[in-house]
Tab-separated table of C-alpha atoms in Angstrom:
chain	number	residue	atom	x	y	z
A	1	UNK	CA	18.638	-25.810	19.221
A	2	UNK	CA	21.288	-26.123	15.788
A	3	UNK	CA	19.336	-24.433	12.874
A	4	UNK	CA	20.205	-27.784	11.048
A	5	UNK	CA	17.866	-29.651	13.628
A	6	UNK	CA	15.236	-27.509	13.419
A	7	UNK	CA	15.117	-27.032	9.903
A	8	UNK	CA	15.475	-31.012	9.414
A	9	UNK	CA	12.052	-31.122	11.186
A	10	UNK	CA	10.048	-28.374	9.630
A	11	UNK	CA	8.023	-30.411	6.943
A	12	UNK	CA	6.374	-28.325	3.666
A	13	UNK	CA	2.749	-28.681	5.408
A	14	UNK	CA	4.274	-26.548	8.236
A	15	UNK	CA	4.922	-23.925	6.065
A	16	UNK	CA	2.021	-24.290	3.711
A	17	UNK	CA	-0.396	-23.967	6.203
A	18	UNK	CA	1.223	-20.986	8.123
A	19	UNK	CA	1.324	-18.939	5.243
A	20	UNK	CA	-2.043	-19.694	3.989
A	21	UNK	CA	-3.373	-19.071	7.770
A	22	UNK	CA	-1.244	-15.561	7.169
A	23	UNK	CA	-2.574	-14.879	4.055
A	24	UNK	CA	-6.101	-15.488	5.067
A	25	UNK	CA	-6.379	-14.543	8.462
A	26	UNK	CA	-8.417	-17.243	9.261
A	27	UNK	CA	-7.777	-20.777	10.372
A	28	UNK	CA	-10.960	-21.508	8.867
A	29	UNK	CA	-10.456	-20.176	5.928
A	30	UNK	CA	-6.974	-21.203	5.440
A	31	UNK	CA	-8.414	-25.072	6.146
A	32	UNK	CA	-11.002	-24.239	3.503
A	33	UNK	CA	-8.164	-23.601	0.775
A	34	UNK	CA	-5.913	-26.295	1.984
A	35	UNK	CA	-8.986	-28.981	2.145
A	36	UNK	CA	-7.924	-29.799	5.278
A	37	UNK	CA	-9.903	-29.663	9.089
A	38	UNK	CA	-9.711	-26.952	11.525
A	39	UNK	CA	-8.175	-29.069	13.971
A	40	UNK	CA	-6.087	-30.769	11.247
A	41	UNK	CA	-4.355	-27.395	10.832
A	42	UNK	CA	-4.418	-26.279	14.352
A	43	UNK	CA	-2.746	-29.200	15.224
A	44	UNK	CA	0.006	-28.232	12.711
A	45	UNK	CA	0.763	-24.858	13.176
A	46	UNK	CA	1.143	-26.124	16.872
A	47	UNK	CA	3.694	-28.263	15.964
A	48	UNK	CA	5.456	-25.349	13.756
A	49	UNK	CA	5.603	-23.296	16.810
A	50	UNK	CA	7.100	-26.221	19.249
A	51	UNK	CA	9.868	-26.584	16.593
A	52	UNK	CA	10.611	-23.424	16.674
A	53	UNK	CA	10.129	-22.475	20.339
A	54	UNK	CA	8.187	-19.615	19.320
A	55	UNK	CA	4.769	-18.302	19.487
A	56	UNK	CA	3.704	-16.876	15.808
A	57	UNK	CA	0.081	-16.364	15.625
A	58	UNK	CA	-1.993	-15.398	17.937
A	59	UNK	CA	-5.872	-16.662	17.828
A	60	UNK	CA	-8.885	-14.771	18.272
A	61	UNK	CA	-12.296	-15.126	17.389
A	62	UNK	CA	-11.317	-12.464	14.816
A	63	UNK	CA	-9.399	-14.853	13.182
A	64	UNK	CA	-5.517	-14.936	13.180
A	65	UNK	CA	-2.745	-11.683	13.722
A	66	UNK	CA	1.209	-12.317	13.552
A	67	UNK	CA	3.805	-11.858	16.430
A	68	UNK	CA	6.712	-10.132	15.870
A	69	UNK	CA	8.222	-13.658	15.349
A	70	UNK	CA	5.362	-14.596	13.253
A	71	UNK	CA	6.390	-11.311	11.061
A	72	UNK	CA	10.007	-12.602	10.674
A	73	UNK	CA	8.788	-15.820	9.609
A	74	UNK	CA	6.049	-14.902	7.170
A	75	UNK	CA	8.218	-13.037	5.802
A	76	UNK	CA	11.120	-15.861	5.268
A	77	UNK	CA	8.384	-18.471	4.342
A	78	UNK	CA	6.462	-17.019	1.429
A	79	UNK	CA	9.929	-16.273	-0.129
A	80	UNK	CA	10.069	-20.247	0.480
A	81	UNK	CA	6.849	-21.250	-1.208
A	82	UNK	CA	7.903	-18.534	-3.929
A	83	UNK	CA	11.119	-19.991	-4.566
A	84	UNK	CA	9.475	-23.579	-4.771
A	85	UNK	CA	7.443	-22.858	-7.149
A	86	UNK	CA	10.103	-21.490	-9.386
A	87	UNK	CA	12.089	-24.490	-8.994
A	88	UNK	CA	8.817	-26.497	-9.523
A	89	UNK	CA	8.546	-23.785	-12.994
A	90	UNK	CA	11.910	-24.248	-13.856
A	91	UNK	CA	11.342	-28.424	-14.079
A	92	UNK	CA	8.335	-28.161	-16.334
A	93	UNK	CA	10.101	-25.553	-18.109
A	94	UNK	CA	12.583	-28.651	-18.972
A	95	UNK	CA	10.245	-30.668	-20.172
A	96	UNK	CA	8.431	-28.948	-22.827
A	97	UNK	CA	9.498	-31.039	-25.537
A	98	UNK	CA	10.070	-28.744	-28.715
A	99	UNK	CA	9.147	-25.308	-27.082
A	100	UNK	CA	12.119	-22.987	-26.103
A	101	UNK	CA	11.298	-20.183	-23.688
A	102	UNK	CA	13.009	-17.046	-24.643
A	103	UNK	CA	14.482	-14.610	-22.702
A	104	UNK	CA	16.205	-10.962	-23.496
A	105	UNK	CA	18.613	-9.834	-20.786
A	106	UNK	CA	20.370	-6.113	-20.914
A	107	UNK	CA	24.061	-5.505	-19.321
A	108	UNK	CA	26.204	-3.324	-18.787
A	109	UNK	CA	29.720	-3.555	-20.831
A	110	UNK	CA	31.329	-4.485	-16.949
A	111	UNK	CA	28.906	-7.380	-16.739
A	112	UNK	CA	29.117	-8.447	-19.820
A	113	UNK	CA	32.413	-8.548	-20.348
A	114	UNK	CA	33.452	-10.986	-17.880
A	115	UNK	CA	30.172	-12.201	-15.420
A	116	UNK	CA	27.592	-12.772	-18.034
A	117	UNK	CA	30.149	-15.524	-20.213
A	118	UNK	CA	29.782	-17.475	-17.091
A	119	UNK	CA	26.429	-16.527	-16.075
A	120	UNK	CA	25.206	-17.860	-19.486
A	121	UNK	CA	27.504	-21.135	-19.495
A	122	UNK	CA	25.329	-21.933	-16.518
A	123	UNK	CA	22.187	-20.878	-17.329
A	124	UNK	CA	22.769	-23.161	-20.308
A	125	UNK	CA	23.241	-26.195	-18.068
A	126	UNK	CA	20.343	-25.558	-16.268
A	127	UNK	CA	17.927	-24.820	-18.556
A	128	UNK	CA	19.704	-26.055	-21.741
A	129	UNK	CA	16.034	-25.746	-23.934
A	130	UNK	CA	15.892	-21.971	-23.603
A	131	UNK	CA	16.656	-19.201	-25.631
A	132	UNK	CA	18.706	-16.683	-24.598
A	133	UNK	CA	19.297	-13.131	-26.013
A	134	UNK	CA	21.426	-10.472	-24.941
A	135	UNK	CA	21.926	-7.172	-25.202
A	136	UNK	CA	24.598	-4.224	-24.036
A	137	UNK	CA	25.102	-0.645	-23.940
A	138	UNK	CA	24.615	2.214	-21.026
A	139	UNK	CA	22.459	2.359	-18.630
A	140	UNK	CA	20.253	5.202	-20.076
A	141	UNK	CA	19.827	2.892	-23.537
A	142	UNK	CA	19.088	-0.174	-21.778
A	143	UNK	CA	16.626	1.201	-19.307
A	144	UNK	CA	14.973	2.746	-22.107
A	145	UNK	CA	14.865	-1.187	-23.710
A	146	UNK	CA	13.378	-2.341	-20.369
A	147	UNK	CA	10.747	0.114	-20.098
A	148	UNK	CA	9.726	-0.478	-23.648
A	149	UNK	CA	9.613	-4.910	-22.608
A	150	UNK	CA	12.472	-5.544	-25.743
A	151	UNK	CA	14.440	-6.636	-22.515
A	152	UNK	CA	13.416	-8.346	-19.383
A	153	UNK	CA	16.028	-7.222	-17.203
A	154	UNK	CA	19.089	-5.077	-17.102
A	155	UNK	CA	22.488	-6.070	-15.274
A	156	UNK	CA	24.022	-3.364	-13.965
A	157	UNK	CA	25.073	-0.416	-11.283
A	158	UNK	CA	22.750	1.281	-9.823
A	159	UNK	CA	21.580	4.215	-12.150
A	160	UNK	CA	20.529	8.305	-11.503
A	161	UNK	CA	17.322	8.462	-9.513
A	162	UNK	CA	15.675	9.718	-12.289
A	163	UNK	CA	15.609	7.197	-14.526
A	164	UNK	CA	14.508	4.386	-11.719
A	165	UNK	CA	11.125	5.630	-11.229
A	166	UNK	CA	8.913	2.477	-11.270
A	167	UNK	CA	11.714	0.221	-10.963
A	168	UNK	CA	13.166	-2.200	-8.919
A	169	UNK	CA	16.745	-3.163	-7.727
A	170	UNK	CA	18.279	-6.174	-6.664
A	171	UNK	CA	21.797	-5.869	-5.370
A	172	UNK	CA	24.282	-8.964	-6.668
A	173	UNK	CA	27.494	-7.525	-5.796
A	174	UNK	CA	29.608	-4.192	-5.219
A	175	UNK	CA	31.843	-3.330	-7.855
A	176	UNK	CA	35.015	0.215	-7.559
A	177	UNK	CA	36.578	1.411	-10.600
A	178	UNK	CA	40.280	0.566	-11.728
A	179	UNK	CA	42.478	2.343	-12.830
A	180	UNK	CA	44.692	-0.168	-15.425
A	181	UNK	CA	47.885	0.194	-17.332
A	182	UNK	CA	49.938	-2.424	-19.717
A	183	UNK	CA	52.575	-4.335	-18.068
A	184	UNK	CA	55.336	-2.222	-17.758
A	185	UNK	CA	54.162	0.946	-17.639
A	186	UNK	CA	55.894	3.915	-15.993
A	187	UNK	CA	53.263	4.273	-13.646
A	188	UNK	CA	53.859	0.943	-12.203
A	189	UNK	CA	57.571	1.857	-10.672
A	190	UNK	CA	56.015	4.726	-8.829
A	191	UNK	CA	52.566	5.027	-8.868
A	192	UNK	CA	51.303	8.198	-8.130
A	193	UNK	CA	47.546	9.252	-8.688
A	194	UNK	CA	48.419	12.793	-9.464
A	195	UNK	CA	50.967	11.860	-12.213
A	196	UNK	CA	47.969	9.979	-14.293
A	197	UNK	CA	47.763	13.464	-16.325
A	198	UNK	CA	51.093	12.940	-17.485
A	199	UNK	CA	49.320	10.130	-19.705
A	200	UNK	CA	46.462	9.632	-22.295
A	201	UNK	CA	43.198	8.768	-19.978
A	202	UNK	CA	40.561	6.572	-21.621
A	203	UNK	CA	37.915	8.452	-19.496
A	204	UNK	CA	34.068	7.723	-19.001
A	205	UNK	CA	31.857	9.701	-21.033
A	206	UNK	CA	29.047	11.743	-19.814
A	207	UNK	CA	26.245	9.305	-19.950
A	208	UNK	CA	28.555	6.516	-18.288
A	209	UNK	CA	27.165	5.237	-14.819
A	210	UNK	CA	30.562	5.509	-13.269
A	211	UNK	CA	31.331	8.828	-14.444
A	212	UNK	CA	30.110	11.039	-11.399
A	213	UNK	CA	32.000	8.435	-9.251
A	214	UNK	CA	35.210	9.074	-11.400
A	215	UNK	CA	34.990	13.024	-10.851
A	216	UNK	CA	33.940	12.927	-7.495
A	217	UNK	CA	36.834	10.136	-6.584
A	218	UNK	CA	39.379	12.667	-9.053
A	219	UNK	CA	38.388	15.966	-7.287
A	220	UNK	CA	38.602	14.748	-4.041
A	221	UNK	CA	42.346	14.098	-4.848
A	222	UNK	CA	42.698	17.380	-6.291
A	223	UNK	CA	42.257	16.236	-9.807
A	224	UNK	CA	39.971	17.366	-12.410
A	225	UNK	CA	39.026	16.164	-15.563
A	226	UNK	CA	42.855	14.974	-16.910
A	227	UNK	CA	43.835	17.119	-19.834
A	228	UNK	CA	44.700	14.237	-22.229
A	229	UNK	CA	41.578	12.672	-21.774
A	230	UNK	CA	39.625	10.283	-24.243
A	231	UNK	CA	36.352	9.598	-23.749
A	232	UNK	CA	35.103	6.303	-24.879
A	233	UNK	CA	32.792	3.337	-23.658
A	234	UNK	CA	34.591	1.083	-26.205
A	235	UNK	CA	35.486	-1.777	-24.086
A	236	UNK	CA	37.406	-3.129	-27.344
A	237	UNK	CA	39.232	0.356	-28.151
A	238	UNK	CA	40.118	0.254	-24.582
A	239	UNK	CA	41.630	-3.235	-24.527
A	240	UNK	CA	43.800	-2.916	-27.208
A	241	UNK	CA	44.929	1.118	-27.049
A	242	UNK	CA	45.864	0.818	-23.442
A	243	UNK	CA	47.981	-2.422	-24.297
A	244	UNK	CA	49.835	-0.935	-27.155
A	245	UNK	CA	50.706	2.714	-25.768
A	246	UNK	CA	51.681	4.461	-22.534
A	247	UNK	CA	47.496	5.233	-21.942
A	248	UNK	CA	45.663	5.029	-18.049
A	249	UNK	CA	42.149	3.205	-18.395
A	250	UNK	CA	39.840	4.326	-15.913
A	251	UNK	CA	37.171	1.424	-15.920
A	252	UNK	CA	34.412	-0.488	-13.839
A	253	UNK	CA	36.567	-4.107	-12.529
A	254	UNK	CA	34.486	-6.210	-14.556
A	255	UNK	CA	35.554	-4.863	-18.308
A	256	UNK	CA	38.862	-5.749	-17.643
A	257	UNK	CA	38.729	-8.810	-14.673
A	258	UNK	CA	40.032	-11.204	-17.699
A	259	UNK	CA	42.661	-9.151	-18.680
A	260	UNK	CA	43.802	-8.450	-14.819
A	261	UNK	CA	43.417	-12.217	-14.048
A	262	UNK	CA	45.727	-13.059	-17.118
A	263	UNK	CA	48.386	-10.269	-16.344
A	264	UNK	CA	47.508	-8.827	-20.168
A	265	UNK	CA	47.090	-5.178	-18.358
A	266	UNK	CA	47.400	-4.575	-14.718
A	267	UNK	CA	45.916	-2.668	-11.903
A	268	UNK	CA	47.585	0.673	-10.674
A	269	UNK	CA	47.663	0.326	-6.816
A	270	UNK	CA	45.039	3.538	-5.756
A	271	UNK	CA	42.592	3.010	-3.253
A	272	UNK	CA	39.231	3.494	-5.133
A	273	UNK	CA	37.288	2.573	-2.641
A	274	UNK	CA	35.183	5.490	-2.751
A	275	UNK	CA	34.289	4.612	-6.485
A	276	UNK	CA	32.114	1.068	-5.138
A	277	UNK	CA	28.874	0.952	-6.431
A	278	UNK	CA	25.981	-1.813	-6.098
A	279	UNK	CA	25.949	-3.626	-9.494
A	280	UNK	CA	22.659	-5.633	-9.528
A	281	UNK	CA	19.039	-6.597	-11.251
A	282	UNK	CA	16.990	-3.793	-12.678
A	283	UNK	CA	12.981	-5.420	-13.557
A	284	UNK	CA	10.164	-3.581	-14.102
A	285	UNK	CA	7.590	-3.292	-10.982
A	286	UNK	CA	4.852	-4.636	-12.770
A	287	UNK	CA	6.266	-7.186	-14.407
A	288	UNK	CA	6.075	-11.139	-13.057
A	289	UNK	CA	9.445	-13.369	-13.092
A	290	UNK	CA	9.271	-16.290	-14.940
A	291	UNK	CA	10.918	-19.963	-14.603
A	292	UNK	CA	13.583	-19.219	-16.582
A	293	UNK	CA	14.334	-16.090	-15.449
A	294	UNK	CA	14.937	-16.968	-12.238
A	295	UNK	CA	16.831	-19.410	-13.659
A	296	UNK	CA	19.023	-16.907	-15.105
A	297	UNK	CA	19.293	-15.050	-11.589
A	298	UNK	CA	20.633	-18.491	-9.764
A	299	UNK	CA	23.034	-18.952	-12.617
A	300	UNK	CA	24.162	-15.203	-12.181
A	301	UNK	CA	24.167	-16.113	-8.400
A	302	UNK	CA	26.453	-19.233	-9.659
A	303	UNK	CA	29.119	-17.131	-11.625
A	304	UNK	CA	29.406	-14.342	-9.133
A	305	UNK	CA	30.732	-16.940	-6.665
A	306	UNK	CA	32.789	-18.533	-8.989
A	307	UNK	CA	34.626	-15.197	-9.677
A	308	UNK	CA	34.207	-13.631	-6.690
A	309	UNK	CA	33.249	-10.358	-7.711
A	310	UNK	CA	32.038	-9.031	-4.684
A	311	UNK	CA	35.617	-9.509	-2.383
């Protein structure tokens, strides 16, 4: 059967009740919470398991243990209920006349150059009564600000092991470096990796998250550190030097997907490849999500489409 059919007949008391059987373990139980009968409920997870042509729980007078169908499904259906209630957040969120929810949100200078403009455009349509703050810098800085709770979250690659302990990461796209010249540059009649230490390089620094990418990618060519190279973060240096002289800007896609897009500096033809890197949602363990945070993460969601960062 089409997974449109089936999904037109699955009702929210299917789901309700499975998980609640799930989390209890107990038909019984699980009728208790839901204030419904034994058979009531019975009768509904029976119906759940026609639709579905599957058998997901199977009943003893232990109480209730999942199938390996039933595992898939739990899994699938909490996330469900979860997302529900956000939504469910989200609308009373909207209508808290006079109250604005506030959140603080760290990125990366490749996020927040070019996603988070669009991330936030959204976020302001959806939940146009809350407050929004934002802050940007490396990774080291702004995991520092999310471990101290000045930040909620942090946009960006995937950081050195040892500063995710207790930390959790949520993929949103992959994201290689570029390596980007002004229109007319030399390099763009013959591009040649191994001829980029003929020119200034705008290099990551040290503390950069796509440094070790950069050296790895650069000695695997042969290439070391290039000998005219600047170090800098400065997404605004870097814009307007590399326009106005003959420099190379090695830098993460997203500083500089404007100025590609536009044609205002443009993309030497290397395979970087080997430079892609998850770029994604760093949270605390501990800490809960609220309305308007997820919120946030469907307008991210939103934007990333829109842009198509991860093609």
């Amino acid at each position: 059967m089409d997974n449109k059919v089936i999904r037109s007949r699955i009702k929210l008391r299917h789901i309700q009740c499975f998980s609640e059987a799930v989390r209890r373990g107990s038909l019984k139980r699980a009728a208790d919470q839901l204030n419904l009968t034994q058979p009531a409920m019975s009768k509904t997870l029976k119906e759940l398991e026609q639709i579905l042509g599957k058998v997901l729980l199977i009943r003893n007078r232990a109480g209730v243990s999942l199938t390996d169908a039933g595992q898939v499904f739990a899994h699938f259906a909490d996330m469900s209920l979860s997302a529900l209630d956000h939504g469910l957040d989200g609308i009373a969120q909207l209508d808290r006349a006079g109250k604005r929810a506030e959140i603080s949100v760290g990125a990366l200078p490749s996020v927040a150059a070019a996603l988070l403009p669009r991330a936030v455009a959204e976020f302001e349509r959806l939940s146009p009564t809350s407050s929004l703050r934002i802050l940007d810098g490396p990774i080291a800085y702004l995991v520092d600000q999310l471990r101290n709770g000045a930040v909620s979250m942090v946009i960006g690659r995937l950081g050195d092991p040892s500063i995710m302990q207790n930390l959790s990461f949520t993929q949103l796209y992959q994201e290689e470096v570029d390596f980007v010249v002004r229109p007319g540059h030399p390099l763009l009649e013959a591009p040649r990796l191994e001829d980029i230490v003929n020119w200034p390089v705008i290099y990551p620094p040290a503390a950069a998250a796509i440094r070790p990418l950069v050296e790895r990618f650069l000695i695997g060519h042969g290439i070391g550190v290039p000998p005219k190279a600047l170090e800098t973060v400065s997404g605004a240096f870097g814009r307007v030097y590399t326009r106005e002289s003959d420099a190379v800007w090695i830098i993460s896609r997203g500083v500089v997907w404007n100025e590609l897009a536009e044609g205002r500096l443009m993309r030497l033809p290397f395979d970087t490849g080997l430079t892609r890197g998850p770029v994604g949602l760093l949270r605390r363990e501990d800490a809960e999500q609220a309305a308007e945070e997820g919120l946030f993460v469907t307008a991210l969601t939103r934007a990333i489409g829109q842009m198509k960062l991860a093609e």
